[in-house]
Steps between C-alpha positions, in 0.01 A plus 500: 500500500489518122615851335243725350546448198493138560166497673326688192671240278337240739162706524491462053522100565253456718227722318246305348594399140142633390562862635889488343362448174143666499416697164867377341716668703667212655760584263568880568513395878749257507727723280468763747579312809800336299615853432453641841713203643765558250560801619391506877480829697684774390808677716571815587695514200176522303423866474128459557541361844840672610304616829246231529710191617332138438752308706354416827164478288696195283576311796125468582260224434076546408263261478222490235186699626232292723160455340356760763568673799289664763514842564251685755238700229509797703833604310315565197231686701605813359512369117199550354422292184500447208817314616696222400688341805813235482662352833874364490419528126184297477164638369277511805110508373375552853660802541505678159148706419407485151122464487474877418762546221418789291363474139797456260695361761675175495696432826605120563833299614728398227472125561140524349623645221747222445264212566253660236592661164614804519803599187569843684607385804683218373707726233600726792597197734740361179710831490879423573722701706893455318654713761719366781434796709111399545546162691111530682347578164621172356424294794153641504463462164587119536317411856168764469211343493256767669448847531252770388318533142325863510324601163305836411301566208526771234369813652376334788574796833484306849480710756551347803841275562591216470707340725809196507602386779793273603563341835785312679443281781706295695463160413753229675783567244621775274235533214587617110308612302442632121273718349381622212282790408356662166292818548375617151293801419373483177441871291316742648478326884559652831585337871585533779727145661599540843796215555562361904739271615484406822628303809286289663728419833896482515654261203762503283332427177648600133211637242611525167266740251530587164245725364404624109299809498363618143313763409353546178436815324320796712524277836507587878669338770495574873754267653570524871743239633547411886735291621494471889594127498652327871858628570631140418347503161723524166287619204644524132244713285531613098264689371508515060301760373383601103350821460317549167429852373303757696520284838548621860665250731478647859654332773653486841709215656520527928790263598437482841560126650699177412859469623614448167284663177585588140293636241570571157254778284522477166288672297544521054293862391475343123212709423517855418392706792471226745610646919599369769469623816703264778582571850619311821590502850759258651510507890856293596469472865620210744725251237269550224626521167317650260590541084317652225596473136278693210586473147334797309508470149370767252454353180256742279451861502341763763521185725522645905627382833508656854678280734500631867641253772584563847720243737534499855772283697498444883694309766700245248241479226662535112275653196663457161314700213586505095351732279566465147288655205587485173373671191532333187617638168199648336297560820531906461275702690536291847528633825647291804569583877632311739519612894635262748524666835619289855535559862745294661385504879811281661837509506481087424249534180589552188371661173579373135373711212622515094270746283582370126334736197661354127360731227493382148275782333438875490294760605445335880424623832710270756616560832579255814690536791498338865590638856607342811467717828357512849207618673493894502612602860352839447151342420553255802565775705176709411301217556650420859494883592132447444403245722595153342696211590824408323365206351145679389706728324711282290167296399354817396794613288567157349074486385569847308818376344367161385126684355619631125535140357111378637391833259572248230246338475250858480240331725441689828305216669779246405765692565389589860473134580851424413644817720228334792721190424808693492435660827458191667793336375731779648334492839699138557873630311728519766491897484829526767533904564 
């Protein structure tokens, strides 16, 4: 069986010539593939993955995405459109609901943008990534050739969500594949984009996402991200963000599935008073592993972030989580707080957390910190002496320490959808008393 890194090599060769060098960037791709092999996977030696080891991952092999899969429709029974909807990577029409977009809306995959004329999508496809450290970016960058394209007008408010969705399914042999993503608000626009990636029966399939989010001046976002992909699944995900002055960025990331799943926040405030508001819940349970990376920089004045994230690690499960914020020189006036709380449930799991704040300018208001404890005994106890099972108990503790970071995004209705799916999740951890 060919290594990983072989098999993505393999997967650039056999893409069609006319979708390596669409809109110019033929180029651009082949530069990033040649980099990405020149410096294959990064070690533990390699501070950015020091707790996320890639080497049973290198010894794999993944074939290039089908055309289609089948999935049972049902599993999208509780997505309601307007939805976009890729299997194994693939842009599934039959599935996605986009009849009903709303006015100064534009929602399509990426590989219509590439077979058409489209400069903005091309110019963000063509960005490099120089860094050895970011070995999925560059092979994305080279072997991407779908995704989603989301566009709103100036001023235009949409008020009900919108929705991405992202399913593995088995499919005879290990699948691969890329994807990229540009979500753009343009000044004065508000949305809410509800993200779901999801397992469509037990595989072992690798999804690989890059995603640029900008804002433009005076722009909402509402960004809820759920990953509850198959147990076998490894997912790589990077979110870039640019925040332009007087934006709010809300989100909330719940990493609850894949055996193997990384994600990497990071989010430039360039304009002065843009916040951010980010939060997240990673439940480790079984062998899961489970790593979050944000990279928070402040780089004009009165800029904000609030950064709540909560872990949880069960039976032999492992959640790795880096904070770092930094505030530039001349962004005075910022404030910045970082909370990363955990529960480590088993004797076998295992918690990894590093807060980093780097301040470069005066007159801000920073504070971070992260905890690593155990269920309170005393609050176990009340609820026992009152009637409830052990395991009741602990579910019912675990929902109220995991509900701060869903206040992020300050939508009630939103927010009590992702504690429903919260709820659920923890009703199948092992939960030993």
């Amino acid at each position: 069986m060919s290594s990983l890194v072989d098999s993505f090599r393999q997967g650039f060769e056999t893409l069609p010539p006319a979708l390596v060098d669409a809109q110019g960037l033929g180029a651009a791709r082949r530069a990033a593939l040649a980099a990405a092999l020149a410096d294959g996977l990064p070690g533990a030696r390699v501070e950015a993955w020091k707790y996320t080891s890639l080497r049973a991952l290198a010894n794999r092999g993944f074939a290039s995405a089908p055309a289609s899969a089948q999935i049972d429709p049902t599993l999208l029974a509780a997505v309601p459109g307007p939805r976009l909807v890729f299997v194994n990577g693939r842009f599934d029409a039959a599935l996605s609901l986009l009849d009903d977009l709303p006015a100064g809306v534009e929602l399509r995959p990426l590989s219509q943008a590439l077979a058409g004329d489209d400069p903005r999508a091309v110019s963000v496809l063509a960005r490099r990534y120089e860094r050895a450290d970011e070995p999925f970016a560059r092979f994305n960058a080279a072997l991407a050739t779908e995704g989603a394209l989301l566009r709103v007008q100036a001023d235009a408010t949409v008020a009900r969500p919108l929705h991405l969705v992202f399913v593995g399914a088995p499919a005879g042999d290990d699948q691969a594949a890329h994807l990229r993503h540009l979500v753009e608000l343009r000044k004065g626009a508000s949305l809410t984009l509800v993200e779901h990636h999801l397992g469509a029966g037990a595989h072992r399939n690798l999804a690989n996402h890059l995603t640029h989010v900008h804002l433009a001046g005076g722009a909402r976002l509402r960004h809820a991200r759920l990953q509850q992909d198959d147990s076998g699944a490894t997912l790589f995900a990077r979110t870039d963000a640019v925040l332009a002055s007087d934006t709010v960025y809300r989100r909330v990331d719940l990493e609850l599935g894949a055996g193997l799943s990384r994600h990497e926040l990071n989010v430039d405030l360039q304009g002065e008073g843009a916040a951010l508001h980010a939060g997240g819940v990673l439940l480790a349970d079984g062998r899961r592993h489970l790593d979050t990376r944000l990279g928070i920089r402040h780089q004009a004045r009165d800029t904000r972030c609030d950064l709540p994230w909560r872990g949880l690690a069960d039976e032999r499960g492992r959640a790795v989580f880096h904070g770092g914020i930094q505030i530039r020189a001349g962004a005075d006036g910022s404030e910045a707080e970082l909370s990363n709380k955990n529960l480590l449930l088993s004797e076998s799991a295992e918690i990894d957390s590093q807060p980093v704040l780097v301040i470069h300018a005066d007159e801000v208001k920073a504070a971070h910190g992260a905890t690593v404890g155990r269920l309170d005994e005393t609050a176990l106890f009340y609820l026992r002496s009152r009637g409830l099972p052990a395991a009741q108990a602990r579910v019912l503790l675990m929902q109220a320490f995991l509900r701060e970071p869903l206040r992020a995004l300050d939508d009630a209705d939103l927010a009590s959808l992702l504690g429903e799916t919260v709820a659920a999740r923890l009703g199948t951890t092992g939960n030993t008393p």
